[in-house]
Coordinates of C-alpha atoms in Angstrom, one line a residue:
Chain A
X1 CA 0.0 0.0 0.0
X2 CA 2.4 2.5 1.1
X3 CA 6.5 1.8 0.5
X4 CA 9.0 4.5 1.5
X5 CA 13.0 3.7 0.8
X6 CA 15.5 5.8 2.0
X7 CA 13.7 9.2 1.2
X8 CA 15.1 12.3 1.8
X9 CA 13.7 16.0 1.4
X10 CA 15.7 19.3 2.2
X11 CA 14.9 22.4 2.0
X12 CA 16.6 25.0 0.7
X13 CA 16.3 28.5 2.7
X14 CA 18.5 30.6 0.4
X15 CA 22.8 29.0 0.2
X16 CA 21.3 26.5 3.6
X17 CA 19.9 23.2 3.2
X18 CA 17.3 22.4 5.8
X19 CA 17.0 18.7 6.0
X20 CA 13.2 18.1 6.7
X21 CA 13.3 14.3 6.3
X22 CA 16.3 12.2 6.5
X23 CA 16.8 8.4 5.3
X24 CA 13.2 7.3 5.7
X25 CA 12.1 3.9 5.3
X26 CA 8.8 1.8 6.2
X27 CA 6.5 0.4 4.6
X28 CA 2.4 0.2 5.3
X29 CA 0.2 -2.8 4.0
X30 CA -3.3 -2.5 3.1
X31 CA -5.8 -2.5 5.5
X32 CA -3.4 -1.2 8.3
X33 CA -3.9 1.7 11.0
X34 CA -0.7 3.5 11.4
X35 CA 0.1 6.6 13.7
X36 CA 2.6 9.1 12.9
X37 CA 3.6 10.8 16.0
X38 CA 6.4 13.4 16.4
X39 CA 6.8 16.7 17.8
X40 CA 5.8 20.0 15.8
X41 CA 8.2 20.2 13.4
X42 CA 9.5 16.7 13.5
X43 CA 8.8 16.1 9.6
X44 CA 4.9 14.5 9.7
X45 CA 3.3 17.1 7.6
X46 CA 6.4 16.8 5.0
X47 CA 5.7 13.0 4.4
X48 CA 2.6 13.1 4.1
X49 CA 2.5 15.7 1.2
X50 CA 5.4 13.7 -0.4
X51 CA 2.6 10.8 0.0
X52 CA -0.1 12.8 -2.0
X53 CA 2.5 14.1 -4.3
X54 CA 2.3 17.8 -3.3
X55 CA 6.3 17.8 -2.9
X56 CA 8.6 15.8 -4.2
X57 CA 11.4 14.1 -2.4
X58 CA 15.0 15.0 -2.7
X59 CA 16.1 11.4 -2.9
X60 CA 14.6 8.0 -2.2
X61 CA 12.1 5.6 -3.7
X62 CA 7.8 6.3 -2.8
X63 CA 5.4 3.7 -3.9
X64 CA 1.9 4.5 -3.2
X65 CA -1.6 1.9 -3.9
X66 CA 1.3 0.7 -6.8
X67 CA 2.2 4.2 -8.2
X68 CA 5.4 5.3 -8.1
X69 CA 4.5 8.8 -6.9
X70 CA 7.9 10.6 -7.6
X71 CA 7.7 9.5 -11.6
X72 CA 3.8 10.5 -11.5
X73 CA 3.2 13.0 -14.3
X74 CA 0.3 15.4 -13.8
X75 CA -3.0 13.3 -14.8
X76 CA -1.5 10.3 -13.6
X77 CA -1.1 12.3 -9.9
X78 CA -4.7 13.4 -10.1
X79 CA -5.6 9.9 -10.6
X80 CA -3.5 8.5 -7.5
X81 CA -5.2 11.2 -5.4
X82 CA -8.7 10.0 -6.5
X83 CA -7.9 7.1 -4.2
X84 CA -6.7 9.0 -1.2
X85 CA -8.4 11.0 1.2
X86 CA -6.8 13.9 3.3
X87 CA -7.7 15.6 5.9
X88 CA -6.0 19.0 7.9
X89 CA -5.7 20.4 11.4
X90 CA -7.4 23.2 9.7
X91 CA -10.8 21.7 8.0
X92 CA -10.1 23.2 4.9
X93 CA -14.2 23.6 4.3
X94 CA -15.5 25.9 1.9
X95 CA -17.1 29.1 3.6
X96 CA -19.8 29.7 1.2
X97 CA -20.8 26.4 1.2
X98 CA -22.5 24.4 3.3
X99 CA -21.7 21.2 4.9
X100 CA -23.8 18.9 2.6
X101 CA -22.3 20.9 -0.3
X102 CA -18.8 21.1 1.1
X103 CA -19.2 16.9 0.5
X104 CA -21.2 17.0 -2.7
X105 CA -18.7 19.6 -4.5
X106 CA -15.6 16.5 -4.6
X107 CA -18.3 14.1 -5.4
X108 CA -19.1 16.6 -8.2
X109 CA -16.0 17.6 -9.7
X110 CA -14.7 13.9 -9.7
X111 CA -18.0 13.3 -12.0
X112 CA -20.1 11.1 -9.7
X113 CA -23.6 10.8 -11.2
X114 CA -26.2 13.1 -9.9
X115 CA -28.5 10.3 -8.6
X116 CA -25.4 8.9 -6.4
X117 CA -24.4 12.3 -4.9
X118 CA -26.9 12.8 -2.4
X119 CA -27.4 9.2 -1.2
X120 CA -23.6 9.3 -0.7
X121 CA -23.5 12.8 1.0
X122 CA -25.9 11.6 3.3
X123 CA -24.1 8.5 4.3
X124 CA -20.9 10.0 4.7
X125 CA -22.6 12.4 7.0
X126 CA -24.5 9.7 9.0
X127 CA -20.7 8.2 9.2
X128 CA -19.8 11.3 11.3
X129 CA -23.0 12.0 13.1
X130 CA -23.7 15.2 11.2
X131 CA -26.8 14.4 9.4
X132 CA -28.3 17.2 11.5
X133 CA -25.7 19.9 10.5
X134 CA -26.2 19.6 6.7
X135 CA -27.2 22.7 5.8
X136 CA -25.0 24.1 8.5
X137 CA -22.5 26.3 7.2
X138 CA -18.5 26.2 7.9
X139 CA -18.8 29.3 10.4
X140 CA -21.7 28.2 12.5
X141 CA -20.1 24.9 13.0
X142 CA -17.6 23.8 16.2
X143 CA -14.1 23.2 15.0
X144 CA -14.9 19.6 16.1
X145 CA -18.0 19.3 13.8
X146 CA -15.6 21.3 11.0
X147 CA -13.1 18.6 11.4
X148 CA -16.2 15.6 11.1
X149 CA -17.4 17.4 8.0
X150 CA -14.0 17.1 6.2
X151 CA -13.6 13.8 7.2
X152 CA -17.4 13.2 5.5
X153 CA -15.7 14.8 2.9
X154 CA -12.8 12.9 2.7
X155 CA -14.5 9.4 3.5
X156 CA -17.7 10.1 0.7
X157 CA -15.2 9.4 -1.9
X158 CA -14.9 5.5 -0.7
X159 CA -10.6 6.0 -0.6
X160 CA -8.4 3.3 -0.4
X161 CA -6.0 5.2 2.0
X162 CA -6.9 7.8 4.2
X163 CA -4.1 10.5 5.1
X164 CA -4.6 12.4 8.7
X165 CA -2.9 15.0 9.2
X166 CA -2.9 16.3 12.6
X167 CA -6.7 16.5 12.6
X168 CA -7.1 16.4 16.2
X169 CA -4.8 19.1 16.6
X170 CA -6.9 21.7 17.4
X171 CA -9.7 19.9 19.2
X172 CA -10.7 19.6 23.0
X173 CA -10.0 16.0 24.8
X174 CA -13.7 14.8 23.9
X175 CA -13.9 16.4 20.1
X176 CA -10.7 15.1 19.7
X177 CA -11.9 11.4 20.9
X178 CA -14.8 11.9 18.8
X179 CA -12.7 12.2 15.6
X180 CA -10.5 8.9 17.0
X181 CA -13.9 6.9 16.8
X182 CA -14.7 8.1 13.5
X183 CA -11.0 7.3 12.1
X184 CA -11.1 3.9 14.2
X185 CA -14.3 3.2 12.2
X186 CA -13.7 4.1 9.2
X187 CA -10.4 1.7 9.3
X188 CA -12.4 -1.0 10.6
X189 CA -14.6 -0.6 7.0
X190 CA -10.9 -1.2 5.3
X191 CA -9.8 2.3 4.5
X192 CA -5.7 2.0 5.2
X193 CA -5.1 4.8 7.4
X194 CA -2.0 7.2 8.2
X195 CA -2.7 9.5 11.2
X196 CA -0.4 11.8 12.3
X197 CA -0.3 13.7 15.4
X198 CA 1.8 15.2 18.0
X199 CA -0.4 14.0 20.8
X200 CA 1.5 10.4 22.3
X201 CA -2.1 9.5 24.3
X202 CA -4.3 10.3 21.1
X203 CA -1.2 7.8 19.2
X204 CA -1.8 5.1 22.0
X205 CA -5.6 5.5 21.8
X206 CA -5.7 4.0 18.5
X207 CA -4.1 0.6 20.0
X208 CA -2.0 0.2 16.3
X209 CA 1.1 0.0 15.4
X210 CA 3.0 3.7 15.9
X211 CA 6.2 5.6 13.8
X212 CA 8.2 7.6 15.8
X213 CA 9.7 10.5 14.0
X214 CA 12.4 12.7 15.8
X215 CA 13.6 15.9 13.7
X216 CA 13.1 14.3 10.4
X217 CA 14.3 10.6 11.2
X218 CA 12.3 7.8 11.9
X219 CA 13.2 6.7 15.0
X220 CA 10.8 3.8 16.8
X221 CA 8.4 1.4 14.6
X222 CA 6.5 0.0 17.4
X223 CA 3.3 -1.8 17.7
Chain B
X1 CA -20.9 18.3 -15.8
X2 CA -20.6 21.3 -18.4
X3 CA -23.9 22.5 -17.0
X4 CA -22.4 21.8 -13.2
X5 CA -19.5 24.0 -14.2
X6 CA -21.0 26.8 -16.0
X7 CA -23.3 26.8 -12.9
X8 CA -19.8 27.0 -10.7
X9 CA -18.6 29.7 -12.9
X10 CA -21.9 31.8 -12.6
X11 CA -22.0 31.3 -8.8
X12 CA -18.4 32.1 -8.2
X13 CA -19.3 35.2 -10.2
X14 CA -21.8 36.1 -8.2
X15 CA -20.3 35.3 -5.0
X16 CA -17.4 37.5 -5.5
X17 CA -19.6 40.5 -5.2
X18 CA -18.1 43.8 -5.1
X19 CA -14.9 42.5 -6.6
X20 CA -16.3 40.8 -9.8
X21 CA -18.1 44.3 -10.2
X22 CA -15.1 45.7 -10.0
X23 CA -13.2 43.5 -12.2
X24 CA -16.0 44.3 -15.0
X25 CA -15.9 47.9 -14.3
X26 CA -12.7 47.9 -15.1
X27 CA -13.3 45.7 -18.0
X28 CA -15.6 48.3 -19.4
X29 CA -13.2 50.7 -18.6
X30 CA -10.6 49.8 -20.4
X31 CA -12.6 48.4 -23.8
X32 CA -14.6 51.8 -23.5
X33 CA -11.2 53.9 -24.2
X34 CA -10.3 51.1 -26.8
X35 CA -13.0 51.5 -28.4
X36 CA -13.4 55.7 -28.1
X37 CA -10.4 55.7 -29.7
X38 CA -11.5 53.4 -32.2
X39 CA -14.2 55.7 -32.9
X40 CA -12.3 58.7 -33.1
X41 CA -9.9 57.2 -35.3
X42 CA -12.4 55.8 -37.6
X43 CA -14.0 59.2 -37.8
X44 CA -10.6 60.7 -38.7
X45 CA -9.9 58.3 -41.0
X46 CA -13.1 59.4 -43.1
X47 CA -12.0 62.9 -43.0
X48 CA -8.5 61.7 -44.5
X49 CA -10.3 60.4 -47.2
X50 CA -12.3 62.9 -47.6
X51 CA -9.2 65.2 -48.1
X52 CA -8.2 63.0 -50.4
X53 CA -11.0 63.7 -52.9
X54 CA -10.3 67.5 -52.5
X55 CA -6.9 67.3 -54.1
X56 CA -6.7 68.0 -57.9
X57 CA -4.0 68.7 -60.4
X58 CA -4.9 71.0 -63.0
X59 CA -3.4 70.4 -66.1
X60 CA -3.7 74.2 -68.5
X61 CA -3.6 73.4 -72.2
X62 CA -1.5 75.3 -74.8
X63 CA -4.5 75.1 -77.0
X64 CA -8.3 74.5 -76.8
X65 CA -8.8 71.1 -78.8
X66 CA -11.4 70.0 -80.7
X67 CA -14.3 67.5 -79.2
X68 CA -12.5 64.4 -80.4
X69 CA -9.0 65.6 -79.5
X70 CA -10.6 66.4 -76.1
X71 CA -12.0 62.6 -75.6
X72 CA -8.6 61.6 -77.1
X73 CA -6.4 63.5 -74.3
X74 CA -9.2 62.4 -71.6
X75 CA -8.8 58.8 -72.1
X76 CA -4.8 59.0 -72.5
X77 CA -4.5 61.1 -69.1
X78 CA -7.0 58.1 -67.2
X79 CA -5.0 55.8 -68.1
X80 CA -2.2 57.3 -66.3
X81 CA -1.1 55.6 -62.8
X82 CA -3.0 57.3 -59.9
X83 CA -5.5 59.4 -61.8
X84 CA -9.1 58.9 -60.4
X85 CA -11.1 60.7 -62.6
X86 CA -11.1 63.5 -65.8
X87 CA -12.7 66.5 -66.1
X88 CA -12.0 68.8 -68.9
X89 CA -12.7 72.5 -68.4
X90 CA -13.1 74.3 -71.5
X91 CA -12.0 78.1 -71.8
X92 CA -15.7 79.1 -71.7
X93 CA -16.8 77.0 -68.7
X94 CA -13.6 78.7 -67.3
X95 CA -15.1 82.4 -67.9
X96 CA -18.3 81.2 -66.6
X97 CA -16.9 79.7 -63.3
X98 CA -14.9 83.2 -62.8
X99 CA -17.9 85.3 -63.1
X100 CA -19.8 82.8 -61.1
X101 CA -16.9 83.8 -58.7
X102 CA -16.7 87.1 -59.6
X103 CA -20.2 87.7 -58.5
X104 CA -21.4 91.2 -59.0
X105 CA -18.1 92.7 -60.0
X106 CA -18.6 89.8 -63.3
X107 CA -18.7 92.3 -65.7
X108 CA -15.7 93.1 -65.2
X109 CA -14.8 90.0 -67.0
X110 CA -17.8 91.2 -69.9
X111 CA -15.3 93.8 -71.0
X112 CA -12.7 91.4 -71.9
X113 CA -11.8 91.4 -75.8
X114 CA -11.0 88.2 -75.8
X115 CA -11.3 84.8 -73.2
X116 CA -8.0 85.1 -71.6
X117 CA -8.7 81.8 -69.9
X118 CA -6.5 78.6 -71.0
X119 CA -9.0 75.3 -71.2
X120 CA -7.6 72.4 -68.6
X121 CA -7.8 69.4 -67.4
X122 CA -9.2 68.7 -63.9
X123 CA -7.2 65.8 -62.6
X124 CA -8.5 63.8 -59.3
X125 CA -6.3 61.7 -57.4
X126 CA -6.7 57.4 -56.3
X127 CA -4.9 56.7 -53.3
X128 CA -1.6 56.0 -55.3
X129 CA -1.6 59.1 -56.8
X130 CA -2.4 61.2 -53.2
X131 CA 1.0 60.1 -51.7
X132 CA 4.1 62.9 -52.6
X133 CA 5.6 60.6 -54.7
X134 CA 2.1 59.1 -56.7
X135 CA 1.7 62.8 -57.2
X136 CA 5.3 64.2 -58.1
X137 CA 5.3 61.2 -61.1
X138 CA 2.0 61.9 -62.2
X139 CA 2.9 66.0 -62.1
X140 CA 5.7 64.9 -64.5
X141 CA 3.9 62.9 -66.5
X142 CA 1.9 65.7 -67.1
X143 CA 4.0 67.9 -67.7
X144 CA 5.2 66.0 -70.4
X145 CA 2.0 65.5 -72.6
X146 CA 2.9 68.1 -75.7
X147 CA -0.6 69.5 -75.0
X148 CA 0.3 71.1 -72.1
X149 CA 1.1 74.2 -71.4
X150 CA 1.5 74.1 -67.3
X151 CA 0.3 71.9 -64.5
X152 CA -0.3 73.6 -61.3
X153 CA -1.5 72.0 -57.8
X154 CA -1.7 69.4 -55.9
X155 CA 1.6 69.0 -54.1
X156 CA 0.4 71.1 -51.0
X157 CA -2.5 69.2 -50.4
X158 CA -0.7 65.8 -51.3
X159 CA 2.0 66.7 -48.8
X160 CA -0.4 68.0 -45.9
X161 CA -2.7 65.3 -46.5
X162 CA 0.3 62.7 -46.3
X163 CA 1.8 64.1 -43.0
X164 CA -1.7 63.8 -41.5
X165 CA -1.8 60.7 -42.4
X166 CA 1.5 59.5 -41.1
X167 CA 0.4 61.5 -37.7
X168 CA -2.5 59.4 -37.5
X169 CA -0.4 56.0 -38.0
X170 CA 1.5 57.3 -35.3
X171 CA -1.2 58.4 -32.8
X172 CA -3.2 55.4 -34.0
X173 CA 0.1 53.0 -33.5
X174 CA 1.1 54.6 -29.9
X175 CA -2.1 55.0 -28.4
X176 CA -3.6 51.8 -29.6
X177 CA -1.2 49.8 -28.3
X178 CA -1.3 51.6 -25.1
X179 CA -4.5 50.8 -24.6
X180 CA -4.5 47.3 -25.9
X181 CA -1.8 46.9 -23.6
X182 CA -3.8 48.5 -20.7
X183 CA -6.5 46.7 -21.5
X184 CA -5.1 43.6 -21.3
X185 CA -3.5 44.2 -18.3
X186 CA -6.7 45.5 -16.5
X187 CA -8.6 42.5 -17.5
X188 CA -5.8 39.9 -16.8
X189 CA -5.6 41.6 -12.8
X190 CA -9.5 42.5 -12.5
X191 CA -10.3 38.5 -13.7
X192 CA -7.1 36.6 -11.6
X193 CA -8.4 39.5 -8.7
X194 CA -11.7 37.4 -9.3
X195 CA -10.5 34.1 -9.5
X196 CA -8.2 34.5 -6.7
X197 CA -11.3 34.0 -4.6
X198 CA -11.4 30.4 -5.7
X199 CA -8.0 29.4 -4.0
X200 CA -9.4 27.4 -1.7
X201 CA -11.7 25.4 -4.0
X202 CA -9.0 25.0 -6.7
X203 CA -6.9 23.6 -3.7
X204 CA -9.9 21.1 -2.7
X205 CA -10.3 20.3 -6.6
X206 CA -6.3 19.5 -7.0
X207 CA -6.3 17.6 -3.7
X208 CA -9.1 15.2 -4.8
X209 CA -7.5 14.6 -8.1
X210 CA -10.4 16.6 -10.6
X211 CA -9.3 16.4 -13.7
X212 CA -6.9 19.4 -15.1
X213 CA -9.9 20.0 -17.5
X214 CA -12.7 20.5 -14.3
X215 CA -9.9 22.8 -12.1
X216 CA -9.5 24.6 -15.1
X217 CA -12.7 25.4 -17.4
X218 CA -14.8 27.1 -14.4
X219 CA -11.9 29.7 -14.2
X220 CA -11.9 30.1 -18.1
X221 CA -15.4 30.8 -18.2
X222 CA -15.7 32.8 -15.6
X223 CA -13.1 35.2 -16.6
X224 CA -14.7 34.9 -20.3
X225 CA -17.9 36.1 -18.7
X226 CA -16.9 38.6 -16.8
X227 CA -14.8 40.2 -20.3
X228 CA -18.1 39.8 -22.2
X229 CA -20.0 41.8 -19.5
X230 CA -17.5 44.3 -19.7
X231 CA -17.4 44.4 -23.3
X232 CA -21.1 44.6 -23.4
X233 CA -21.1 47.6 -20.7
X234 CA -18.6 49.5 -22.7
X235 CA -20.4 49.3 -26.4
X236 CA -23.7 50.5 -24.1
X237 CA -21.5 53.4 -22.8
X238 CA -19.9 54.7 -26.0
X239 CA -23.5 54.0 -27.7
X240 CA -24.5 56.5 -24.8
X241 CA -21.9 59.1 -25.3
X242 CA -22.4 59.2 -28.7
X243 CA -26.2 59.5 -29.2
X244 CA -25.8 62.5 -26.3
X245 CA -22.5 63.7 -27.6
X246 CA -22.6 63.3 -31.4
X247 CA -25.2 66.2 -32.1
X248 CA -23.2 68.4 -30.1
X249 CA -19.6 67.6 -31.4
X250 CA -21.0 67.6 -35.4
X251 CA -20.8 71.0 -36.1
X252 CA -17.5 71.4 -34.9
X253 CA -16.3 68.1 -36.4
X254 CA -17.8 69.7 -39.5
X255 CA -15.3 73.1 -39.1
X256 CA -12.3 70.9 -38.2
X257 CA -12.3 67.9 -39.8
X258 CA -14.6 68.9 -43.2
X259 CA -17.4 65.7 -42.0
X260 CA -20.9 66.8 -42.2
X261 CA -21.6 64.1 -39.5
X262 CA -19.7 61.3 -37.2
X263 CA -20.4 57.5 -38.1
X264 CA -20.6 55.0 -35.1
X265 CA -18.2 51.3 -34.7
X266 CA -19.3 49.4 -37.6
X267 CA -21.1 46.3 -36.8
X268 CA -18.0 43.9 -37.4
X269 CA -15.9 46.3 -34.7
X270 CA -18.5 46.2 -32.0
X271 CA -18.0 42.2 -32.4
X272 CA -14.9 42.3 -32.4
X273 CA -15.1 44.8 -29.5
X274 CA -16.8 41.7 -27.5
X275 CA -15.2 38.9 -28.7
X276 CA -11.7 41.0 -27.2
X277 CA -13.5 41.4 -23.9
X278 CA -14.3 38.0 -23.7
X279 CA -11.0 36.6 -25.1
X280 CA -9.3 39.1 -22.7
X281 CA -11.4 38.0 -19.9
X282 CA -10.6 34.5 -20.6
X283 CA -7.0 35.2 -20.6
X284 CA -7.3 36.3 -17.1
X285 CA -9.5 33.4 -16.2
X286 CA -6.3 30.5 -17.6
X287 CA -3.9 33.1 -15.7
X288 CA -5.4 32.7 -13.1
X289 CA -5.9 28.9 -13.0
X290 CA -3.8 28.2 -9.8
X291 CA -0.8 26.7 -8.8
X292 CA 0.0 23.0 -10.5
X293 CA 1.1 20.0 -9.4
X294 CA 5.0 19.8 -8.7

């Protein structure tokens, strides 16, 4: 499902190279729930973008649901990301939208028939426990039920991998276990999922197996 | 899915409010000076031409001929490069137009003994022959017929009417492409100003993975809308301006320029006029389509 050999990203900040992940290597089957856990800084956000192809590693082999997501040429990354979900600390909803059209509009622009949309909207929603909020829109919501909406968003689309980036990291103790349930079920419906967080109890909630990253080096595979 | 586009691209439009107002504002703006000073230029244009059928080279003959020498001398002086038209002025339609000038004082020219008038040629210019150097070949060509006897004017005109003329290529060169320039600039900014609204959906779109062609074609035709809007306001203005200006400005354009009245965009331009906007518009709209995959 997910394959990472020996990648490497710096950054260059003028002449200095800021290394942002060094020598990576792990590898994720299908069907698995892994936490990313690391302090602020400590490279999680970096490898998951180089996961979704929104930066490209400086060295090292990526091989995502069979794509080799370095060699990926525009269409063919648009087609990888069709299979993955992703979700932010910050929701990333649409403020002019509401919540049931912040779930239709992917379902749209990725083509879905107009008969599927709403039945799936709905079920993505009831997946979330927001089937009350619908036509709620992003400001009147909690950031807890901002961050269930985009994860309706994310999981409407049926991916194959689901990519968690920090989403609790703005949420209270009970939103934030909320959001765990929600992520705990959608895994246990087959969705591989990569959750990263900062939080050590939130990465021991999930009972899985845990990556330890430590100022861009993986340093613990445990669980 | 076209329809679920267009119908993005018509609520983006109308969720960006004050800004797409502005943007088309602008828009009208800018394709409202373009096309003023396609108006102006098209007026001044006519009057060039105009000027053009005012110059004459007059041709005095040694001799008056007979009728069939006269037809003779005609057809051989047509046929000359940049000659428009023939008109022979015999020596007594010459007496007549100088009393006819003369007015009340014409009999004055009554007591002559004899016509002094010499019969001539009237020679109009085509557009080879109203350049300087049309007109200094055909002066010498003229000049070298054996039945004439002088050729007089012509060059002023030909010279005045060919440094307007290259003043006008100028002005219509410099400030054309000024405004083209502006304009495209103004639309490009007041469309991408637009669009920039859109970051965060194009972001969803791209993270998603919808097709280059979905990300993209809502932008296009949004910014294509927006041009065509602004195109459309700007033909409505100058219509305005010149229905209430025109009467106004005719008698003065009439002084000045020698038109008895100013003419309006021809139909073609005012197309063209809104197939700019919206091309312009569009421009702005593919500018604007966001960052790409790396």
């Amino acid at each position: 499902m997910i394959e990472l050999h020996r990648v490497w990203k710096v950054f260059s900040v003028g002449p200095v190279k800021v290394p942002a992940l060094s020598d990576i290597s792990f590898r994720v089957a299908k069907g698995e729930c892994v936490t990313l856990h690391g302090a602020s800084g400590a490279g999680k956000t970096t490898l998951l973008r180089l996961l979704y192809r929104e930066e490209l590693p400086t060295e090292g082999d990526i091989e995502v649901l069979g794509c080799d997501v370095p060699a990926l040429r525009v269409r063919e990354v648009a087609a990888l990301r069709r299979s993955i979900g992703v979700v932010f600390q910050d929701a990333k909803l649409l403020p002019g939208r509401t919540v049931y059209e912040n779930v239709a509009f992917v379902l749209r622009v990725l083509g879905t028939p107009r008969r599927e949309i709403t039945p799936r909207v709905f079920d993505a929603l009831r997946r979330v426990g927001l089937s009350a909020r619908a036509q709620a829109y992003p400001a009147q919501l909690s950031q807890g039920e901002a961050q269930r909406a985009a994860l309706a968003r994310a999981i409407a689309r049926k991916p194959l991998l689901l990519l968690a980036d920090e989403p609790t990291g703005s949420l209270d103790e009970s939103m934030a276990g909320e959001v765990i349930d929600i992520i705990k079920d959608i895994w246990a419906r087959g969705t591989t999922v990569l959750f990263a967080t900062h939080q050590a109890r939130l990465a021991a909630a999930l009972h899985q197996r845990t990556l330890h990253l430590l100022s861009g080096r993986l340093v613990k595979d445990e669980g | 899915m076209l329809g679920f586009l267009i119908g993005e691209a018509l609520r983006d439009l109308h969720r960006a409010g004050r800004v797409a107002v502005a943007a088309i504002l602008l828009t009208t703006l800018s394709l409202a000076a373009l096309g003023g000073f396609w108006l102006v230029s098209t007026n001044v244009g006519q009057a060039a031409e105009q000027w053009r059928d005012r110059v004459r080279i007059t041709v005095f003959l040694k001799q008056e001929p007979s009728a069939a020498e006269t037809d003779e001398l005609v057809d051989r002086v047509q046929a000359m490069p940049g000659v428009a038209a023939v008109r022979y002025v015999s020596k007594s339609e010459a007496l007549g137009t100088l009393k006819e000038v003369l007015g009340k004082d014409a009999s004055v020219a009554e007591q002559l003994p004899t016509n002094p008038l010499p019969a001539s040629l009237e020679v109009m210019l085509n557009e080879a022959g109203a350049t300087p150097e049309g007109a200094r070949g055909l002066i010498t060509r003229l000049s070298e017929l054996p039945e004439t006897d002088e050729v007089s004017g012509g060059m002023d005109w030909v010279d005045r009417l060919a440094r307007g003329r290259r003043l006008l290529d100028v002005i219509g060169l410099g400030i054309g492409a000024v405004l083209a320039v502006a304009a495209i600039l103004t639309v490009t900014t007041a469309t991408t100003l637009v669009l920039h609204l859109r970051r965060q959906e194009l972001e969803i779109m791209r993270l998603v993975g919808a097709p280059e062609l979905v990300v993209r074609l809502p932008l296009l035709l949004q910014g294509m809308l927006q041009g065509l809007l602004g195109a459309v306001m700007a033909i409505w203005l100058l219509i305005a301006v010149y229905a209430l200006a025109g009467p106004h400005l005719e008698p003065l354009v009439n002084q000045t320029l020698g038109l008895e009245r100013l003419t309006f965009l021809k139909p073609h331009t005012v197309v063209g006029l809104m197939l700019a906007g919206t091309m312009l518009g569009g421009f702005g709209g593919w500018l604007a389509r966001g960052r790409t995959a790396p």
